[in-house]
């Protein structure tokens, strides 16, 4: 399968059908811990959040798809729309920054570089100057209170690879930041080629 069969789609209300299955079920970032127990249908809550965020921003993320499946979904929003940040020990995210909140992907595929780069390039074109994200640290994974894949928590390693740097230290979940615009367009092209090669295997 070549890269012409891999599509990167903006996430707006029309793109709901392409959201990664795990992203549909997780409301970790969207809802404060105190309110999560009140949610009866997490998928419906997530859909409503995406519609609201996309209406507010125009685009609130990206889906990476093939004709057969969604390989990954990345989401971003202003901190005010991410009530779940209150659970993170290295928060809060300042109002001046956009939050790259979560990335859900098919295991063992190199979708992260493609999706992170797409989000950063989009936000840069919108005039956003600062983007922050939380990343789990390899040395502290066993101490995490959550399974990263279930909540879309990115790793510190993949965020650093995209140009992020730590702005708030924490032994398990540091907070990272990147100033835009980044110089990653060449990396994105390489990432798409690598992803295409993996899909052919």
JSON list of C-alpha atoms in Angstrom, two decimals, residues 10-148:
[
{"chain": "A", "resi": 10, "resn": "UNK", "atom": "CA", "xyz": [-8.96, 17.22, 9.34]},
{"chain": "A", "resi": 11, "resn": "UNK", "atom": "CA", "xyz": [-11.15, 16.40, 12.30]},
{"chain": "A", "resi": 12, "resn": "UNK", "atom": "CA", "xyz": [-14.33, 18.42, 12.19]},
{"chain": "A", "resi": 13, "resn": "UNK", "atom": "CA", "xyz": [-17.94, 17.28, 12.68]},
{"chain": "A", "resi": 14, "resn": "UNK", "atom": "CA", "xyz": [-17.86, 15.62, 9.24]},
{"chain": "A", "resi": 15, "resn": "UNK", "atom": "CA", "xyz": [-14.87, 13.51, 10.27]},
{"chain": "A", "resi": 16, "resn": "UNK", "atom": "CA", "xyz": [-16.47, 11.88, 13.30]},
{"chain": "A", "resi": 17, "resn": "UNK", "atom": "CA", "xyz": [-16.91, 8.57, 11.50]},
{"chain": "A", "resi": 18, "resn": "UNK", "atom": "CA", "xyz": [-13.14, 8.30, 11.06]},
{"chain": "A", "resi": 19, "resn": "UNK", "atom": "CA", "xyz": [-12.16, 8.84, 14.72]},
{"chain": "A", "resi": 20, "resn": "UNK", "atom": "CA", "xyz": [-10.01, 6.02, 16.07]},
{"chain": "A", "resi": 21, "resn": "UNK", "atom": "CA", "xyz": [-12.10, 3.54, 18.15]},
{"chain": "A", "resi": 22, "resn": "UNK", "atom": "CA", "xyz": [-10.04, 4.10, 21.28]},
{"chain": "A", "resi": 23, "resn": "UNK", "atom": "CA", "xyz": [-10.42, 7.86, 20.94]},
{"chain": "A", "resi": 24, "resn": "UNK", "atom": "CA", "xyz": [-14.19, 7.44, 20.78]},
{"chain": "A", "resi": 25, "resn": "UNK", "atom": "CA", "xyz": [-14.26, 5.68, 24.14]},
{"chain": "A", "resi": 26, "resn": "UNK", "atom": "CA", "xyz": [-11.87, 7.89, 26.10]},
{"chain": "A", "resi": 27, "resn": "UNK", "atom": "CA", "xyz": [-13.03, 11.07, 27.83]},
{"chain": "A", "resi": 28, "resn": "UNK", "atom": "CA", "xyz": [-10.01, 11.36, 30.12]},
{"chain": "A", "resi": 29, "resn": "UNK", "atom": "CA", "xyz": [-8.90, 14.72, 28.73]},
{"chain": "A", "resi": 30, "resn": "UNK", "atom": "CA", "xyz": [-12.29, 16.19, 28.05]},
{"chain": "A", "resi": 31, "resn": "UNK", "atom": "CA", "xyz": [-13.95, 15.71, 31.44]},
{"chain": "A", "resi": 32, "resn": "UNK", "atom": "CA", "xyz": [-12.71, 16.54, 34.93]},
{"chain": "A", "resi": 33, "resn": "UNK", "atom": "CA", "xyz": [-12.23, 13.53, 37.20]},
{"chain": "A", "resi": 34, "resn": "UNK", "atom": "CA", "xyz": [-15.04, 14.67, 39.50]},
{"chain": "A", "resi": 35, "resn": "UNK", "atom": "CA", "xyz": [-17.51, 14.68, 36.60]},
{"chain": "A", "resi": 36, "resn": "UNK", "atom": "CA", "xyz": [-16.52, 11.45, 34.85]},
{"chain": "A", "resi": 37, "resn": "UNK", "atom": "CA", "xyz": [-18.66, 9.24, 37.10]},
{"chain": "A", "resi": 38, "resn": "UNK", "atom": "CA", "xyz": [-21.72, 11.21, 35.99]},
{"chain": "A", "resi": 39, "resn": "UNK", "atom": "CA", "xyz": [-21.20, 10.34, 32.32]},
{"chain": "A", "resi": 40, "resn": "UNK", "atom": "CA", "xyz": [-23.42, 7.46, 31.20]},
{"chain": "A", "resi": 41, "resn": "UNK", "atom": "CA", "xyz": [-22.29, 7.24, 27.58]},
{"chain": "A", "resi": 42, "resn": "UNK", "atom": "CA", "xyz": [-18.63, 8.12, 27.06]},
{"chain": "A", "resi": 43, "resn": "UNK", "atom": "CA", "xyz": [-18.82, 7.76, 23.27]},
{"chain": "A", "resi": 44, "resn": "UNK", "atom": "CA", "xyz": [-21.74, 10.19, 23.06]},
{"chain": "A", "resi": 45, "resn": "UNK", "atom": "CA", "xyz": [-19.96, 12.60, 25.41]},
{"chain": "A", "resi": 46, "resn": "UNK", "atom": "CA", "xyz": [-16.81, 12.44, 23.28]},
{"chain": "A", "resi": 47, "resn": "UNK", "atom": "CA", "xyz": [-18.79, 13.05, 20.10]},
{"chain": "A", "resi": 48, "resn": "UNK", "atom": "CA", "xyz": [-20.43, 16.11, 21.65]},
{"chain": "A", "resi": 49, "resn": "UNK", "atom": "CA", "xyz": [-17.03, 17.38, 22.77]},
{"chain": "A", "resi": 50, "resn": "UNK", "atom": "CA", "xyz": [-15.54, 16.99, 19.28]},
{"chain": "A", "resi": 51, "resn": "UNK", "atom": "CA", "xyz": [-18.47, 18.84, 17.71]},
{"chain": "A", "resi": 52, "resn": "UNK", "atom": "CA", "xyz": [-18.13, 21.66, 20.25]},
{"chain": "A", "resi": 53, "resn": "UNK", "atom": "CA", "xyz": [-14.34, 21.89, 19.92]},
{"chain": "A", "resi": 54, "resn": "UNK", "atom": "CA", "xyz": [-14.46, 21.76, 16.13]},
{"chain": "A", "resi": 55, "resn": "UNK", "atom": "CA", "xyz": [-17.17, 24.41, 16.05]},
{"chain": "A", "resi": 56, "resn": "UNK", "atom": "CA", "xyz": [-15.01, 26.60, 18.28]},
{"chain": "A", "resi": 57, "resn": "UNK", "atom": "CA", "xyz": [-11.73, 26.01, 16.45]},
{"chain": "A", "resi": 58, "resn": "UNK", "atom": "CA", "xyz": [-12.80, 24.93, 12.97]},
{"chain": "A", "resi": 59, "resn": "UNK", "atom": "CA", "xyz": [-10.55, 21.87, 13.31]},
{"chain": "A", "resi": 60, "resn": "UNK", "atom": "CA", "xyz": [-9.70, 20.09, 16.58]},
{"chain": "A", "resi": 61, "resn": "UNK", "atom": "CA", "xyz": [-7.43, 17.35, 15.31]},
{"chain": "A", "resi": 62, "resn": "UNK", "atom": "CA", "xyz": [-6.59, 14.96, 12.49]},
{"chain": "A", "resi": 63, "resn": "UNK", "atom": "CA", "xyz": [-7.41, 11.40, 11.48]},
{"chain": "A", "resi": 64, "resn": "UNK", "atom": "CA", "xyz": [-4.93, 9.24, 9.58]},
{"chain": "A", "resi": 65, "resn": "UNK", "atom": "CA", "xyz": [-6.85, 6.64, 7.60]},
{"chain": "A", "resi": 66, "resn": "UNK", "atom": "CA", "xyz": [-6.59, 3.92, 4.96]},
{"chain": "A", "resi": 67, "resn": "UNK", "atom": "CA", "xyz": [-9.54, 2.53, 2.99]},
{"chain": "A", "resi": 68, "resn": "UNK", "atom": "CA", "xyz": [-9.79, -0.25, 5.59]},
{"chain": "A", "resi": 69, "resn": "UNK", "atom": "CA", "xyz": [-9.23, 1.45, 8.95]},
{"chain": "A", "resi": 70, "resn": "UNK", "atom": "CA", "xyz": [-8.27, 4.50, 10.96]},
{"chain": "A", "resi": 71, "resn": "UNK", "atom": "CA", "xyz": [-4.60, 4.32, 11.88]},
{"chain": "A", "resi": 72, "resn": "UNK", "atom": "CA", "xyz": [-4.68, 7.16, 14.38]},
{"chain": "A", "resi": 73, "resn": "UNK", "atom": "CA", "xyz": [-6.39, 10.27, 15.71]},
{"chain": "A", "resi": 74, "resn": "UNK", "atom": "CA", "xyz": [-4.74, 13.29, 17.32]},
{"chain": "A", "resi": 75, "resn": "UNK", "atom": "CA", "xyz": [-6.65, 15.96, 19.25]},
{"chain": "A", "resi": 76, "resn": "UNK", "atom": "CA", "xyz": [-5.83, 19.52, 20.31]},
{"chain": "A", "resi": 77, "resn": "UNK", "atom": "CA", "xyz": [-7.75, 22.28, 22.06]},
{"chain": "A", "resi": 78, "resn": "UNK", "atom": "CA", "xyz": [-7.40, 25.32, 24.31]},
{"chain": "A", "resi": 79, "resn": "UNK", "atom": "CA", "xyz": [-6.74, 24.35, 27.96]},
{"chain": "A", "resi": 80, "resn": "UNK", "atom": "CA", "xyz": [-10.22, 25.58, 28.90]},
{"chain": "A", "resi": 81, "resn": "UNK", "atom": "CA", "xyz": [-11.73, 22.68, 26.93]},
{"chain": "A", "resi": 82, "resn": "UNK", "atom": "CA", "xyz": [-9.58, 20.04, 28.62]},
{"chain": "A", "resi": 83, "resn": "UNK", "atom": "CA", "xyz": [-11.02, 19.50, 32.08]},
{"chain": "A", "resi": 84, "resn": "UNK", "atom": "CA", "xyz": [-9.02, 16.31, 32.49]},
{"chain": "A", "resi": 85, "resn": "UNK", "atom": "CA", "xyz": [-5.76, 18.24, 32.76]},
{"chain": "A", "resi": 86, "resn": "UNK", "atom": "CA", "xyz": [-6.58, 18.70, 36.44]},
{"chain": "A", "resi": 87, "resn": "UNK", "atom": "CA", "xyz": [-5.52, 15.06, 36.93]},
{"chain": "A", "resi": 88, "resn": "UNK", "atom": "CA", "xyz": [-1.99, 15.70, 35.67]},
{"chain": "A", "resi": 89, "resn": "UNK", "atom": "CA", "xyz": [0.62, 16.47, 38.35]},
{"chain": "A", "resi": 90, "resn": "UNK", "atom": "CA", "xyz": [2.66, 18.72, 36.04]},
{"chain": "A", "resi": 91, "resn": "UNK", "atom": "CA", "xyz": [-0.29, 20.93, 35.04]},
{"chain": "A", "resi": 92, "resn": "UNK", "atom": "CA", "xyz": [-1.91, 23.30, 34.51]},
{"chain": "A", "resi": 93, "resn": "UNK", "atom": "CA", "xyz": [-1.38, 24.42, 30.92]},
{"chain": "A", "resi": 94, "resn": "UNK", "atom": "CA", "xyz": [-1.20, 28.23, 30.57]},
{"chain": "A", "resi": 95, "resn": "UNK", "atom": "CA", "xyz": [-3.94, 30.02, 28.63]},
{"chain": "A", "resi": 96, "resn": "UNK", "atom": "CA", "xyz": [-1.43, 31.31, 26.09]},
{"chain": "A", "resi": 97, "resn": "UNK", "atom": "CA", "xyz": [-0.76, 27.77, 24.85]},
{"chain": "A", "resi": 98, "resn": "UNK", "atom": "CA", "xyz": [-2.74, 25.31, 22.77]},
{"chain": "A", "resi": 99, "resn": "UNK", "atom": "CA", "xyz": [-2.84, 21.82, 24.25]},
{"chain": "A", "resi": 100, "resn": "UNK", "atom": "CA", "xyz": [-1.93, 18.81, 22.12]},
{"chain": "A", "resi": 101, "resn": "UNK", "atom": "CA", "xyz": [-3.95, 16.57, 24.37]},
{"chain": "A", "resi": 102, "resn": "UNK", "atom": "CA", "xyz": [-4.07, 13.04, 23.04]},
{"chain": "A", "resi": 103, "resn": "UNK", "atom": "CA", "xyz": [-2.99, 10.68, 20.29]},
{"chain": "A", "resi": 104, "resn": "UNK", "atom": "CA", "xyz": [-4.68, 7.34, 19.73]},
{"chain": "A", "resi": 105, "resn": "UNK", "atom": "CA", "xyz": [-3.14, 4.96, 17.25]},
{"chain": "A", "resi": 106, "resn": "UNK", "atom": "CA", "xyz": [-3.00, 1.40, 15.97]},
{"chain": "A", "resi": 107, "resn": "UNK", "atom": "CA", "xyz": [-0.21, -0.42, 17.86]},
{"chain": "A", "resi": 108, "resn": "UNK", "atom": "CA", "xyz": [3.18, -0.84, 16.23]},
{"chain": "A", "resi": 109, "resn": "UNK", "atom": "CA", "xyz": [2.59, 1.65, 13.43]},
{"chain": "A", "resi": 110, "resn": "UNK", "atom": "CA", "xyz": [4.65, 4.83, 13.17]},
{"chain": "A", "resi": 111, "resn": "UNK", "atom": "CA", "xyz": [1.67, 7.16, 13.05]},
{"chain": "A", "resi": 112, "resn": "UNK", "atom": "CA", "xyz": [2.78, 9.51, 15.83]},
{"chain": "A", "resi": 113, "resn": "UNK", "atom": "CA", "xyz": [5.30, 11.60, 13.81]},
{"chain": "A", "resi": 114, "resn": "UNK", "atom": "CA", "xyz": [2.80, 12.10, 10.98]},
{"chain": "A", "resi": 115, "resn": "UNK", "atom": "CA", "xyz": [-0.07, 13.15, 13.24]},
{"chain": "A", "resi": 116, "resn": "UNK", "atom": "CA", "xyz": [1.99, 15.33, 15.58]},
{"chain": "A", "resi": 117, "resn": "UNK", "atom": "CA", "xyz": [3.55, 17.13, 12.62]},
{"chain": "A", "resi": 118, "resn": "UNK", "atom": "CA", "xyz": [0.16, 17.65, 10.97]},
{"chain": "A", "resi": 119, "resn": "UNK", "atom": "CA", "xyz": [-1.22, 19.20, 14.14]},
{"chain": "A", "resi": 120, "resn": "UNK", "atom": "CA", "xyz": [1.78, 21.48, 14.62]},
{"chain": "A", "resi": 121, "resn": "UNK", "atom": "CA", "xyz": [1.77, 22.67, 11.02]},
{"chain": "A", "resi": 122, "resn": "UNK", "atom": "CA", "xyz": [-1.96, 23.40, 11.17]},
{"chain": "A", "resi": 123, "resn": "UNK", "atom": "CA", "xyz": [-1.64, 25.33, 14.43]},
{"chain": "A", "resi": 124, "resn": "UNK", "atom": "CA", "xyz": [1.36, 27.23, 13.09]},
{"chain": "A", "resi": 125, "resn": "UNK", "atom": "CA", "xyz": [-0.61, 28.33, 10.02]},
{"chain": "A", "resi": 126, "resn": "UNK", "atom": "CA", "xyz": [-3.36, 29.51, 12.37]},
{"chain": "A", "resi": 127, "resn": "UNK", "atom": "CA", "xyz": [-0.88, 31.78, 14.11]},
{"chain": "A", "resi": 128, "resn": "UNK", "atom": "CA", "xyz": [-0.57, 29.75, 17.33]},
{"chain": "A", "resi": 129, "resn": "UNK", "atom": "CA", "xyz": [2.83, 30.43, 18.88]},
{"chain": "A", "resi": 130, "resn": "UNK", "atom": "CA", "xyz": [2.98, 27.92, 21.72]},
{"chain": "A", "resi": 131, "resn": "UNK", "atom": "CA", "xyz": [1.83, 24.32, 22.00]},
{"chain": "A", "resi": 132, "resn": "UNK", "atom": "CA", "xyz": [2.13, 22.20, 25.13]},
{"chain": "A", "resi": 133, "resn": "UNK", "atom": "CA", "xyz": [1.62, 18.49, 25.77]},
{"chain": "A", "resi": 134, "resn": "UNK", "atom": "CA", "xyz": [2.07, 15.94, 28.53]},
{"chain": "A", "resi": 135, "resn": "UNK", "atom": "CA", "xyz": [4.32, 12.95, 27.94]},
{"chain": "A", "resi": 136, "resn": "UNK", "atom": "CA", "xyz": [4.91, 9.79, 29.92]},
{"chain": "A", "resi": 137, "resn": "UNK", "atom": "CA", "xyz": [8.54, 9.17, 30.83]},
{"chain": "A", "resi": 138, "resn": "UNK", "atom": "CA", "xyz": [9.96, 5.72, 30.05]},
{"chain": "A", "resi": 139, "resn": "UNK", "atom": "CA", "xyz": [11.71, 5.48, 33.41]},
{"chain": "A", "resi": 140, "resn": "UNK", "atom": "CA", "xyz": [8.45, 6.15, 35.26]},
{"chain": "A", "resi": 141, "resn": "UNK", "atom": "CA", "xyz": [5.94, 4.16, 33.22]},
{"chain": "A", "resi": 142, "resn": "UNK", "atom": "CA", "xyz": [5.40, 1.58, 35.96]},
{"chain": "A", "resi": 143, "resn": "UNK", "atom": "CA", "xyz": [4.33, 4.40, 38.30]},
{"chain": "A", "resi": 144, "resn": "UNK", "atom": "CA", "xyz": [1.67, 5.75, 35.95]},
{"chain": "A", "resi": 145, "resn": "UNK", "atom": "CA", "xyz": [-1.88, 5.77, 37.27]},
{"chain": "A", "resi": 146, "resn": "UNK", "atom": "CA", "xyz": [-3.23, 5.22, 33.73]},
{"chain": "A", "resi": 147, "resn": "UNK", "atom": "CA", "xyz": [-2.49, 3.04, 30.71]},
{"chain": "A", "resi": 148, "resn": "UNK", "atom": "CA", "xyz": [-1.08, 5.55, 28.17]}
]
